Short mmCIF file of N, CA and C in Angstrom, two decimals:
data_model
loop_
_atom_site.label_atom_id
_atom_site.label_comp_id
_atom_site.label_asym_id
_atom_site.label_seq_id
_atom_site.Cartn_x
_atom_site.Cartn_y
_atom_site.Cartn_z
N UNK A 1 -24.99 19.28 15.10
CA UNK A 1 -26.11 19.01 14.23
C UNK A 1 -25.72 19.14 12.75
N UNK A 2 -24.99 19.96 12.25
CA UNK A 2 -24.42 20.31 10.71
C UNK A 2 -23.48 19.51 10.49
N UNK A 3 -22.86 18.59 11.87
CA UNK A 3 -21.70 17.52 11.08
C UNK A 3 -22.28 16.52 10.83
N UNK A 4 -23.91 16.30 11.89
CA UNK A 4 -24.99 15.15 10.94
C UNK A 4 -25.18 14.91 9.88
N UNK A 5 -25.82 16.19 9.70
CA UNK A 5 -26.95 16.71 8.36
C UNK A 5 -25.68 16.52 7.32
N UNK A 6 -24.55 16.71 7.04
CA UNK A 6 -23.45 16.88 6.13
C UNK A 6 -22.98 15.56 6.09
N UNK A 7 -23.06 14.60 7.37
CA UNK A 7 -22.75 12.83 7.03
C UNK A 7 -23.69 12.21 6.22
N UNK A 8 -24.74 12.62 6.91
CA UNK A 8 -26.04 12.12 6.39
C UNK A 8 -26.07 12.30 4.68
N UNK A 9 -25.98 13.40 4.39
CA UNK A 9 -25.47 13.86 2.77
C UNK A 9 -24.73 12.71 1.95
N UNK A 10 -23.63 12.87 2.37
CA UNK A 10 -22.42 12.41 2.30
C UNK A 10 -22.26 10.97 2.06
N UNK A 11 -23.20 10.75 2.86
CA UNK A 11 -23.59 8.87 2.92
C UNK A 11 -24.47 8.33 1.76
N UNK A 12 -25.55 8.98 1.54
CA UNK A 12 -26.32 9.15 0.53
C UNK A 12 -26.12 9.32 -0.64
N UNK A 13 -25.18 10.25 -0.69
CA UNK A 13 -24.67 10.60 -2.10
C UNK A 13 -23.39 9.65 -2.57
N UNK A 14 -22.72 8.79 -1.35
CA UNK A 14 -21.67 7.89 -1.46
C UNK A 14 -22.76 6.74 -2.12
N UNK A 15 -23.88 6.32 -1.68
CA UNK A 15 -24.84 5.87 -1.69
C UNK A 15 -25.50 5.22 -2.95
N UNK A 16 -25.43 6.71 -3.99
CA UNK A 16 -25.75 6.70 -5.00
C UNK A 16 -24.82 6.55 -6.26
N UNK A 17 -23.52 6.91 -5.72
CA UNK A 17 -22.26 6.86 -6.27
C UNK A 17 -21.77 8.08 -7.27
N UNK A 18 -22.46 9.23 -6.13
CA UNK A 18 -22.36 10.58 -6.78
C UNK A 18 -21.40 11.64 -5.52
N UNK A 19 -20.78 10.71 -4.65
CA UNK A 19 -20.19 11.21 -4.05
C UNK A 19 -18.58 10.84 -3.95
N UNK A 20 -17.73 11.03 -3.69
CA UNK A 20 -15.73 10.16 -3.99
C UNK A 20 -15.57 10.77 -2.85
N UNK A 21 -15.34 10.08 -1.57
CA UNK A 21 -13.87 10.86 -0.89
C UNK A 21 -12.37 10.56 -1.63
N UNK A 22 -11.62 11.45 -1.47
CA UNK A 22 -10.31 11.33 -2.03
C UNK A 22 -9.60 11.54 -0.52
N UNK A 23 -8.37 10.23 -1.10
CA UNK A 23 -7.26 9.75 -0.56
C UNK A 23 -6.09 9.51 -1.33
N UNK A 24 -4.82 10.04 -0.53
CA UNK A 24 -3.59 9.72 -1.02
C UNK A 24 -3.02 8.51 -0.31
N UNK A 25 -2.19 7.65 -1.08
CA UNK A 25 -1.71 6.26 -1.04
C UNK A 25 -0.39 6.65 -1.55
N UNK A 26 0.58 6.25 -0.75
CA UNK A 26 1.72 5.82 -1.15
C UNK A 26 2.04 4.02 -1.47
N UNK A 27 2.65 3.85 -2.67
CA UNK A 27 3.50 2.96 -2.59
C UNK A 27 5.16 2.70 -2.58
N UNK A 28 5.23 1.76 -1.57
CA UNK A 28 6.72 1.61 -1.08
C UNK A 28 7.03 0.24 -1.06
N UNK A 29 8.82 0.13 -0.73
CA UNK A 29 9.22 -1.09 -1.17
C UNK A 29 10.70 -1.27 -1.80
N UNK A 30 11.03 -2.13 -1.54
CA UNK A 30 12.74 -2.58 -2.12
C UNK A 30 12.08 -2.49 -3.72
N UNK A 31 13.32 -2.24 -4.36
CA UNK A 31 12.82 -1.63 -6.10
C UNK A 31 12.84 -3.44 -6.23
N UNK A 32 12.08 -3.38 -7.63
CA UNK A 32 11.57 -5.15 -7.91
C UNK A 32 10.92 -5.41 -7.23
N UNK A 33 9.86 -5.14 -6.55
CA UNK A 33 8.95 -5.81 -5.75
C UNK A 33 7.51 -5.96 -6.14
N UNK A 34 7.52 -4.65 -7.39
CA UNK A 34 5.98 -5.26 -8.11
C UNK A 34 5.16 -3.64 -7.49
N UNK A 35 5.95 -2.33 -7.36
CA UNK A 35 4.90 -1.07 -6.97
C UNK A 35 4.92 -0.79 -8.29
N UNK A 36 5.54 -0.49 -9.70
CA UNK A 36 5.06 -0.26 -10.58
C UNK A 36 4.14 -1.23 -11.08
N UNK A 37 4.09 -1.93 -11.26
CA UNK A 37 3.41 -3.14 -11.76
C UNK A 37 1.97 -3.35 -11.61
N UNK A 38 1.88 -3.11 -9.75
CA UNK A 38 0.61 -2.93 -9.08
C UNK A 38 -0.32 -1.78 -9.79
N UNK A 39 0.38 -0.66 -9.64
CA UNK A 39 -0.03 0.51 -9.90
C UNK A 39 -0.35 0.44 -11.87
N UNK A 40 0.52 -0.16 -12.00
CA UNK A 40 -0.39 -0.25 -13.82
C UNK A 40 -1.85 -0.91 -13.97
N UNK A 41 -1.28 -2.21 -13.22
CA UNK A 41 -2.75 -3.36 -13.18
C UNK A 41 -3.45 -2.29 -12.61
N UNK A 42 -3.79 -1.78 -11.59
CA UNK A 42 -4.68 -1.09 -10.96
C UNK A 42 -5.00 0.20 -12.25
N UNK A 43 -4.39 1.04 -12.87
CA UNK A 43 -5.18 1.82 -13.70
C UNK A 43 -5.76 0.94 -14.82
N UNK A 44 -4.98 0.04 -15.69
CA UNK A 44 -5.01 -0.44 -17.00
C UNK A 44 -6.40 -1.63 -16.85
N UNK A 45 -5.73 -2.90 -15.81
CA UNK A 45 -6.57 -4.28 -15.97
C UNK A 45 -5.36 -4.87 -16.76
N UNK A 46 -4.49 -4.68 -17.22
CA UNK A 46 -3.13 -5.39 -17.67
C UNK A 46 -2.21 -5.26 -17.17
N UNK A 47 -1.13 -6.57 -17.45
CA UNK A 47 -0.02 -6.39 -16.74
C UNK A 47 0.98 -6.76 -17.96
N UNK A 48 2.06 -5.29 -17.71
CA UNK A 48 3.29 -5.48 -18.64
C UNK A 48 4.05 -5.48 -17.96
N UNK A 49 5.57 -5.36 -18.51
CA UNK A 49 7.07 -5.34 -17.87
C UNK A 49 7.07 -3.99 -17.55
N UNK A 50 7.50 -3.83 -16.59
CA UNK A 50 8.34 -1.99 -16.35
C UNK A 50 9.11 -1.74 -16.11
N UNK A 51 9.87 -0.41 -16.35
CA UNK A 51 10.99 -0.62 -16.30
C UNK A 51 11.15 -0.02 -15.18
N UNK A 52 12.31 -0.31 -14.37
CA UNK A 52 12.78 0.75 -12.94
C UNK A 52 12.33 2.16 -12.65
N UNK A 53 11.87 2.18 -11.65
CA UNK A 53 11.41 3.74 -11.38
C UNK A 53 12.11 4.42 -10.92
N UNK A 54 12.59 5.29 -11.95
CA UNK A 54 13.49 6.36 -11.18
C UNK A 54 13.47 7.90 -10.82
N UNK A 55 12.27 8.35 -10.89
CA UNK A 55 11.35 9.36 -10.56
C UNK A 55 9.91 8.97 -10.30
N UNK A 56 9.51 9.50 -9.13
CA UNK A 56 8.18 9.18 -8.95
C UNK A 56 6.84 9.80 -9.81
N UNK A 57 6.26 8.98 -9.42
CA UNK A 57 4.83 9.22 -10.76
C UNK A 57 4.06 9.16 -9.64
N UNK A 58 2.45 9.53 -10.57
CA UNK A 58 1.47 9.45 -9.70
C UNK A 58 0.10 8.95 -10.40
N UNK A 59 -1.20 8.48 -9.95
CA UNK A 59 -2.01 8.44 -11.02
C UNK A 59 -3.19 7.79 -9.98
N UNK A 60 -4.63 8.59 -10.61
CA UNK A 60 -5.75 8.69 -9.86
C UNK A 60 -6.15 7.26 -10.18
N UNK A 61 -7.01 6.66 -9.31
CA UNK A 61 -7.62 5.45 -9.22
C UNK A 61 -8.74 5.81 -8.44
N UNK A 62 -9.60 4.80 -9.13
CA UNK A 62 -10.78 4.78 -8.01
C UNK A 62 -11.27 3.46 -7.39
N UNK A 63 -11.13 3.61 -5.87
CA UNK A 63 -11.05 2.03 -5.52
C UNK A 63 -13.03 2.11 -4.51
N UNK A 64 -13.73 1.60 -4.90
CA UNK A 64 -15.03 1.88 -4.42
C UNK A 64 -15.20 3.06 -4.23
N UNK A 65 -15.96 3.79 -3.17
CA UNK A 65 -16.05 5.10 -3.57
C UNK A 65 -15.36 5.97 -3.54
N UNK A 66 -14.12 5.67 -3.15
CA UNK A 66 -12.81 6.49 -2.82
C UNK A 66 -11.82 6.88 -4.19
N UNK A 67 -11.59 8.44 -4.53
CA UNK A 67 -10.61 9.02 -5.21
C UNK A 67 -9.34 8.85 -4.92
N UNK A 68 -8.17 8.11 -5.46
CA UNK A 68 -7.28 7.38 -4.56
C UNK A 68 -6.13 8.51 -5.67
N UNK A 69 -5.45 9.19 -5.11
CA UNK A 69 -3.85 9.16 -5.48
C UNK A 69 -3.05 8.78 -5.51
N UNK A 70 -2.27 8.02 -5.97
CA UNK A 70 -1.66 6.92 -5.97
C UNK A 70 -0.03 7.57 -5.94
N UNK A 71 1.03 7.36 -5.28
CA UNK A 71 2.42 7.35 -6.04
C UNK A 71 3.07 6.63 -5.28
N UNK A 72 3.74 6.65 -6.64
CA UNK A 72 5.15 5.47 -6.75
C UNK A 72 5.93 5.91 -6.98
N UNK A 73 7.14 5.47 -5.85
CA UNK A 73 8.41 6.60 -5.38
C UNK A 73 9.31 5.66 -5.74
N UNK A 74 9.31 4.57 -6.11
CA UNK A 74 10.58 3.40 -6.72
C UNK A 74 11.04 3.50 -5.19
N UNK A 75 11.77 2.27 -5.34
CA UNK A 75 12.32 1.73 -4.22
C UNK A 75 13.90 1.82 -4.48
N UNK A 76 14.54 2.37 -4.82
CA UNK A 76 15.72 1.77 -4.92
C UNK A 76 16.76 3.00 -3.78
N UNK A 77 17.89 2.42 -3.85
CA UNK A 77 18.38 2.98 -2.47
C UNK A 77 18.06 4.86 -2.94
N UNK A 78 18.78 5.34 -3.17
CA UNK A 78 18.29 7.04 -3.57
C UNK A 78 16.69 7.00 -3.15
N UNK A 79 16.17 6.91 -4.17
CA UNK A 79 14.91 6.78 -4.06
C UNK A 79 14.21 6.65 -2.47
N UNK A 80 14.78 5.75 -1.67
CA UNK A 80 14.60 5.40 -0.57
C UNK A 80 14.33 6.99 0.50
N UNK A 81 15.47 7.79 0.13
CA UNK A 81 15.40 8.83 0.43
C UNK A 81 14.86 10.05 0.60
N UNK A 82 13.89 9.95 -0.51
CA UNK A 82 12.65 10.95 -0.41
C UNK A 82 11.16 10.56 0.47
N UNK A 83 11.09 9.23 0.60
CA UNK A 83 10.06 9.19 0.77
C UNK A 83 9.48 9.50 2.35
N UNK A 84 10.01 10.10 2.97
CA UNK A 84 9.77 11.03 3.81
C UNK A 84 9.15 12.02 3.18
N UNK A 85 9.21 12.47 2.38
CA UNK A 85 8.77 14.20 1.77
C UNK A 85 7.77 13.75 1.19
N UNK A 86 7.00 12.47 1.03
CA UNK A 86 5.88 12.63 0.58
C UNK A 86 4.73 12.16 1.79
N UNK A 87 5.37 11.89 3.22
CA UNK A 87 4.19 11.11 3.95
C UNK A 87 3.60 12.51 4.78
N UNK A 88 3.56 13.64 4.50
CA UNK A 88 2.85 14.78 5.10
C UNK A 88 1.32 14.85 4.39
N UNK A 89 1.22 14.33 3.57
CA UNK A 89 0.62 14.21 2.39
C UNK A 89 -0.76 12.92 2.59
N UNK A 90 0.28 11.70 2.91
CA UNK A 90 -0.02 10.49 2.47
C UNK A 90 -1.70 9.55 3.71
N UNK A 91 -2.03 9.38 2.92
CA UNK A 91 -3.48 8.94 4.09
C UNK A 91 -3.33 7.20 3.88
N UNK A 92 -2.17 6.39 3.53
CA UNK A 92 -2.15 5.26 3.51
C UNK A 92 -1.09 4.67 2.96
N UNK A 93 -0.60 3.61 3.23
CA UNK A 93 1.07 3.19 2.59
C UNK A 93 0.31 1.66 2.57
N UNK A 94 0.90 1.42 0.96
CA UNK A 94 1.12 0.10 0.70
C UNK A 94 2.40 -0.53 0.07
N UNK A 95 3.09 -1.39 1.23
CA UNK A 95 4.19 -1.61 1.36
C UNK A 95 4.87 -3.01 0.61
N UNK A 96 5.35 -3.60 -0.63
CA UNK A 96 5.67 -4.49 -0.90
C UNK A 96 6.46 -4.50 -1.07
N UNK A 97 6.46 -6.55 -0.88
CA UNK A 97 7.90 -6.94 -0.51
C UNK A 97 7.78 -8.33 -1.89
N UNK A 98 9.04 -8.98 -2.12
CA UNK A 98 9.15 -9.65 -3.27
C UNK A 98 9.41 -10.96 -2.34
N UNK A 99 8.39 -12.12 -2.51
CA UNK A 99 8.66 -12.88 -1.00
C UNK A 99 9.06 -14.18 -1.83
N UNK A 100 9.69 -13.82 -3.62
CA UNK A 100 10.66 -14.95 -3.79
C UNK A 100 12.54 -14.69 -3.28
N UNK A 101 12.70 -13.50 -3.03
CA UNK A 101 14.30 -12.84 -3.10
C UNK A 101 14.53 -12.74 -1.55
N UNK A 102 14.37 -13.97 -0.61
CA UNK A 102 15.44 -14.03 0.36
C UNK A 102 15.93 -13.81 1.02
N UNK A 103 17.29 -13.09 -0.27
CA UNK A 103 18.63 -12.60 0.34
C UNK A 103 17.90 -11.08 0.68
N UNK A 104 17.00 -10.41 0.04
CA UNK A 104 16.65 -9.30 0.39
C UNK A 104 15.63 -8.58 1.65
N UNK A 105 14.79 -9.91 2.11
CA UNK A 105 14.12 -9.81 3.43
C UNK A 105 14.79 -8.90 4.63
N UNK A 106 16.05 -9.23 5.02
CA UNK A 106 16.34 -8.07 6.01
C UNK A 106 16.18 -6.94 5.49
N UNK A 107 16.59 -6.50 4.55
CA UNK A 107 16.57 -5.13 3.44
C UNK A 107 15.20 -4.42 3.63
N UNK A 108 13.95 -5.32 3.43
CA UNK A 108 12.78 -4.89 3.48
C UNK A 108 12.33 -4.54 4.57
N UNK A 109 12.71 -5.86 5.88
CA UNK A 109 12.08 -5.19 7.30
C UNK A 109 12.88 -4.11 7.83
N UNK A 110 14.06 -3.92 7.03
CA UNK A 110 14.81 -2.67 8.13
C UNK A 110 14.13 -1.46 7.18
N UNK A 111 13.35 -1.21 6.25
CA UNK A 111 13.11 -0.25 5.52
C UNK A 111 11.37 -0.15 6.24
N UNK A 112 10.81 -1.33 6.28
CA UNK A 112 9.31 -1.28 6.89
C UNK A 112 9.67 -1.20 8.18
N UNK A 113 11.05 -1.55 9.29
CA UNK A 113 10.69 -0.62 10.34
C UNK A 113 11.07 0.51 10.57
N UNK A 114 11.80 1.01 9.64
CA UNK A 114 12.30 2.51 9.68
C UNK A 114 10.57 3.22 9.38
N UNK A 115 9.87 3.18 8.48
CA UNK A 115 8.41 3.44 8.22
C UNK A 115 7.75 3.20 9.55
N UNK A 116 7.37 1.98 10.18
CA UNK A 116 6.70 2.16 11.30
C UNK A 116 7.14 2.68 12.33
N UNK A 117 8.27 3.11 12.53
CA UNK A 117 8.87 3.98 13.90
C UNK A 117 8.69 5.30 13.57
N UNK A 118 8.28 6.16 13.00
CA UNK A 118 8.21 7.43 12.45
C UNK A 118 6.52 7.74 13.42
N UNK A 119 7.36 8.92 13.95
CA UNK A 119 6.27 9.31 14.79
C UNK A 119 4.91 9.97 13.89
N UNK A 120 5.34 10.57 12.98
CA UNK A 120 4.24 11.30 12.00
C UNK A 120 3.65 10.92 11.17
N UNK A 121 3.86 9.64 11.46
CA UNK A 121 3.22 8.76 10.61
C UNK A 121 2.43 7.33 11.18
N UNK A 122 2.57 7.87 12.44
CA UNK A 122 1.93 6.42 13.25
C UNK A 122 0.71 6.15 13.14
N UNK A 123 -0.46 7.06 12.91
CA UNK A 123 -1.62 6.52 12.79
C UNK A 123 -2.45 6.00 11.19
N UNK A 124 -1.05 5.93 10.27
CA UNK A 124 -1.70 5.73 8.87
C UNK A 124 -1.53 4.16 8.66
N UNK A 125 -2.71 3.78 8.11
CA UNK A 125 -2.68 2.56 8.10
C UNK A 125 -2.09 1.84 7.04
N UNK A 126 -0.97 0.78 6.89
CA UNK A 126 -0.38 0.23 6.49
C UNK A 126 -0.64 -1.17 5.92
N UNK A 127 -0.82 -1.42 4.56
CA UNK A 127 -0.88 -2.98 3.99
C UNK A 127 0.30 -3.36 3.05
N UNK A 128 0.78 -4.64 3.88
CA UNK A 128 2.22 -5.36 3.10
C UNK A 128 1.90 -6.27 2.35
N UNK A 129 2.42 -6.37 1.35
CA UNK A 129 1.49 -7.32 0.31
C UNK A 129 2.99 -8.10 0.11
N UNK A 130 3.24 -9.44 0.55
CA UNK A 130 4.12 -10.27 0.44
C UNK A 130 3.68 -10.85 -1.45
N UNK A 131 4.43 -9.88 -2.67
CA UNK A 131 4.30 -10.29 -4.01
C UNK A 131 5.00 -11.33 -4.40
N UNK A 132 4.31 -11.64 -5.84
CA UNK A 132 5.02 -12.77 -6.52
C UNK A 132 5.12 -14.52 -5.84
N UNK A 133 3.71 -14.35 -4.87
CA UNK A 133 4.12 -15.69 -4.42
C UNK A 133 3.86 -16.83 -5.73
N UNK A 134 3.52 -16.76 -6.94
CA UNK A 134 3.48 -17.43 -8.15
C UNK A 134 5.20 -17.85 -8.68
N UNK A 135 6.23 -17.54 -7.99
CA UNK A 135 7.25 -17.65 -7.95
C UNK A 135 8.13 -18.66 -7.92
N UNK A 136 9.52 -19.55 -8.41
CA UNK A 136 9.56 -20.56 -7.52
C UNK A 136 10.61 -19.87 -6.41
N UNK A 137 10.36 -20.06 -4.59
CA UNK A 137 11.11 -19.76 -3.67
C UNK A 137 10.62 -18.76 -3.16
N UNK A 138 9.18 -18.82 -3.85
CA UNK A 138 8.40 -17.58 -2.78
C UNK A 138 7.97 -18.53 -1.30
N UNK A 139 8.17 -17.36 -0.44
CA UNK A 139 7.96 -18.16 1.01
C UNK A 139 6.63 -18.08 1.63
N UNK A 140 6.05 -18.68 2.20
CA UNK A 140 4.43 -18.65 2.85
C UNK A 140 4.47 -17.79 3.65
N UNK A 141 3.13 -17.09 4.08
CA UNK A 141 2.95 -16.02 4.70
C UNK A 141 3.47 -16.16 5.96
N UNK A 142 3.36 -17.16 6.57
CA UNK A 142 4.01 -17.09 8.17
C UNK A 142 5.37 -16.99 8.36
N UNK A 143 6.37 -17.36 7.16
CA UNK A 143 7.49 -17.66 6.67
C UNK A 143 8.10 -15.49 6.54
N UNK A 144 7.10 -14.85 5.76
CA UNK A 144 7.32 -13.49 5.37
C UNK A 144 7.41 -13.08 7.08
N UNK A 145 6.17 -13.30 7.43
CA UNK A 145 6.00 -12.41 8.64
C UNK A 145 6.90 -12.42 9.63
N UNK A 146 7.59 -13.41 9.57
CA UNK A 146 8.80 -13.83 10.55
C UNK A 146 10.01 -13.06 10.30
N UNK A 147 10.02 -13.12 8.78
CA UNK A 147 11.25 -12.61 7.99
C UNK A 147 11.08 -11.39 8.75
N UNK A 148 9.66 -10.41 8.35
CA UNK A 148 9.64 -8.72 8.19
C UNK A 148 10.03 -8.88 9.80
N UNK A 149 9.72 -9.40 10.69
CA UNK A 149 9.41 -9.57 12.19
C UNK A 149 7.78 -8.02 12.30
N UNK A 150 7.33 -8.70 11.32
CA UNK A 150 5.91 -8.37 10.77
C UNK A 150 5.02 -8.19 12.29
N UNK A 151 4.44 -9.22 13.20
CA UNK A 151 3.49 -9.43 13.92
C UNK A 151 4.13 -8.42 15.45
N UNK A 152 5.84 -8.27 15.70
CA UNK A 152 6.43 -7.68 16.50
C UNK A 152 6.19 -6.14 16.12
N UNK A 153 5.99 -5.35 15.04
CA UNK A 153 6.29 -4.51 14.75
C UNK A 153 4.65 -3.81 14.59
N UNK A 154 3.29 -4.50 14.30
CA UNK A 154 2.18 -4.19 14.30
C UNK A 154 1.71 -4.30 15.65
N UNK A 155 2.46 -4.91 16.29
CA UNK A 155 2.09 -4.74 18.58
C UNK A 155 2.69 -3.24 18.64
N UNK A 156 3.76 -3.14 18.35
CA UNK A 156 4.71 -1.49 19.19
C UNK A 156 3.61 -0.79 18.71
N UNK A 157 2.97 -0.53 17.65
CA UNK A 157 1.56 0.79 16.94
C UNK A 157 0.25 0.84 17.11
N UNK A 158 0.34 1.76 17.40
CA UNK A 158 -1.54 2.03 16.99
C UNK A 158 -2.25 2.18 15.81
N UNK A 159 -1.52 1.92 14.82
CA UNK A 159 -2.10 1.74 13.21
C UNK A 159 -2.51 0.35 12.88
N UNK A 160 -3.48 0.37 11.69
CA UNK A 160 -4.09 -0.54 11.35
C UNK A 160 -3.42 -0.81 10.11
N UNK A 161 -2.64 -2.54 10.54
CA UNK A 161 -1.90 -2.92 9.16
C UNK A 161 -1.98 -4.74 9.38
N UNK A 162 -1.81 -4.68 8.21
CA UNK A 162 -1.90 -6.15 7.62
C UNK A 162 -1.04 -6.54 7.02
N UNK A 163 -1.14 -7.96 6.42
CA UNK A 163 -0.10 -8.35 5.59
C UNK A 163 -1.21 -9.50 4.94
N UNK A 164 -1.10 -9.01 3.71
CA UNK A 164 -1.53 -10.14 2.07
C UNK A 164 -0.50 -10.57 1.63
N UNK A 165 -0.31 -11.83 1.11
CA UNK A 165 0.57 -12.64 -0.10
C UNK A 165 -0.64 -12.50 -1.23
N UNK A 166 0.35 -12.54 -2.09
CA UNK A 166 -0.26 -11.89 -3.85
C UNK A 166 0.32 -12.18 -4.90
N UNK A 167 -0.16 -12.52 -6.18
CA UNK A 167 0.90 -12.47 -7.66
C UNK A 167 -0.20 -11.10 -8.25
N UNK A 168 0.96 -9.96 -8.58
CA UNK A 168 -0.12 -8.86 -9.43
C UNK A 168 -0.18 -9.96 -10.72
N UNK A 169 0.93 -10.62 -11.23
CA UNK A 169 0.85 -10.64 -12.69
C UNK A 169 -0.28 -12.08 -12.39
N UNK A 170 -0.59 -12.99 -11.79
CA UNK A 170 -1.83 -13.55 -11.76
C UNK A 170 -2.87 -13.02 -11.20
N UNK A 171 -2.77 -11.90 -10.75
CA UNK A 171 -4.44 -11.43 -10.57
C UNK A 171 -4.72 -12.08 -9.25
N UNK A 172 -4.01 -12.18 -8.17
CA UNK A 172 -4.99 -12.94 -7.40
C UNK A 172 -3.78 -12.43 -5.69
N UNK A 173 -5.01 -12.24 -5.04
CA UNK A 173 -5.03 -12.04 -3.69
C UNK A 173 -4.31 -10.28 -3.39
N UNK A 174 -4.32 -9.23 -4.11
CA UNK A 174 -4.37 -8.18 -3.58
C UNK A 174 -5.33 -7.53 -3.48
N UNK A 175 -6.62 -7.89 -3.70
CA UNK A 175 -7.71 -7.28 -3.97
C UNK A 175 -8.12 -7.48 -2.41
N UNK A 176 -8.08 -8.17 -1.68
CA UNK A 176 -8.20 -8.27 -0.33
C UNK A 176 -7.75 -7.49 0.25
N UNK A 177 -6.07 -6.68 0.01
CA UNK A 177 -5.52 -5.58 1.07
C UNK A 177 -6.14 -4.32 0.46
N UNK A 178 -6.49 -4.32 -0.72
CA UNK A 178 -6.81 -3.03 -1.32
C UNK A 178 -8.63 -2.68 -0.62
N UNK A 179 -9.39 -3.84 -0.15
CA UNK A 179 -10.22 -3.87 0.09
C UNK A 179 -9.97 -3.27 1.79
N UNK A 180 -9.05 -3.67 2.57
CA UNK A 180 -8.78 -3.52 3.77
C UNK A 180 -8.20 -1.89 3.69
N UNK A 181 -7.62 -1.40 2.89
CA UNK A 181 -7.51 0.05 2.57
C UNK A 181 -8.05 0.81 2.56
N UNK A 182 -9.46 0.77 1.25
CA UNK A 182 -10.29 1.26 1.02
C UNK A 182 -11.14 1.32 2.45
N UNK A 183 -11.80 0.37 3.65
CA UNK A 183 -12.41 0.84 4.61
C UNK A 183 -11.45 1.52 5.68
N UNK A 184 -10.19 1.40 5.32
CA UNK A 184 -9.69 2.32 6.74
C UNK A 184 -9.60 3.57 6.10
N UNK A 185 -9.50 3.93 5.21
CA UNK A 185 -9.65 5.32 4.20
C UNK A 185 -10.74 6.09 4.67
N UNK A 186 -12.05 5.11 4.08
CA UNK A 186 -13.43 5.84 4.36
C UNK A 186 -13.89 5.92 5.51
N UNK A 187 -12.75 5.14 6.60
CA UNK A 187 -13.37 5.44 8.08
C UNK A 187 -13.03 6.55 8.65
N UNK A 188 -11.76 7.28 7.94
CA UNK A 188 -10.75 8.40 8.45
C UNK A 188 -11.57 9.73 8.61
#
């Protein structure tokens, strides 16, 4: 009866927009793929150049009613290495990939299936945002998914993941995975 009366609250006050659940979000990814970038557009509404991440940052967002923590662990090989030490933590991974660079596709799916084989992490839900399709030699989504072996790797789990194509620096089509985030967040 008190986990009612406390939803019931909860809903209401989400309701009114006097209530935030907070969630932590990781972002991940081969370095160049657009996680700093994302993560600026998402605090600022602008998009600049950045430079390589070579220590992770972090920074609050609010994506509907959800208090979002955000970090960005850079992708680059080192880097690659910690990000275990932050998924004890993490209530969601958003995973990009740069779907003009190719030569780097194996690179990405052996890094997104090292992520989805991790037992402690199997039930967090996962969105791949195939970036930069504003590109020339960016590949179409069925083209990515093949690459990541994307559709093979969301059968082996019981997590809820997707895959968006996106340009951050045109503004257009991540607002859909961030939307698919935000309700597996507030369903948790």
């Amino acid at each position: 009866m008190v986990s009612y009366i406390t939803g019931f609250f909860k809903t209401v006050l989400s309701y009114l927009g006097l209530y935030s659940k907070k969630a932590n979000l990781v972002f991940l990814g081969l370095d160049n793929a657009g996680k700093s970038t994302l993560l600026h557009k998402l605090k600022t509404n602008t998009v600049t150049q950045t430079k390589p991440t070579y220590h992770p940052c972090s920074e609050e967002l609010k994506l509907g009613n959800l208090r979002v923590n955000t970090y960005d662990l850079g992708g680059h090989e080192s880097a690659r290495k910690v990000w275990n030490d932050y998924f004890p933590a993490v209530d969601g991974i958003i995973f990009l990939v740069d779907s003009a660079d190719k030569k780097r596709f194996d690179e990405a799916a052996e890094e997104l299936e090292k992520i989805c084989s991790m037992e402690s992490i199997s039930k967090l839900p996962i969105v791949v945002l195939g970036n930069k399709v504003d590109m020339d030699g960016a590949v179409k989504e069925y083209e990515l998914r093949q690459a990541l072996n994307f559709d093979s790797i969301k059968q082996k789990g019981s997590r809820q993941m997707e895959l968006y194509m996106c340009s951050i620096t045109k503004d257009a089509g991540y607002d859909k995975a961030l939307q698919f985030m935000e309700k597996e967040l507030k369903d948790k």
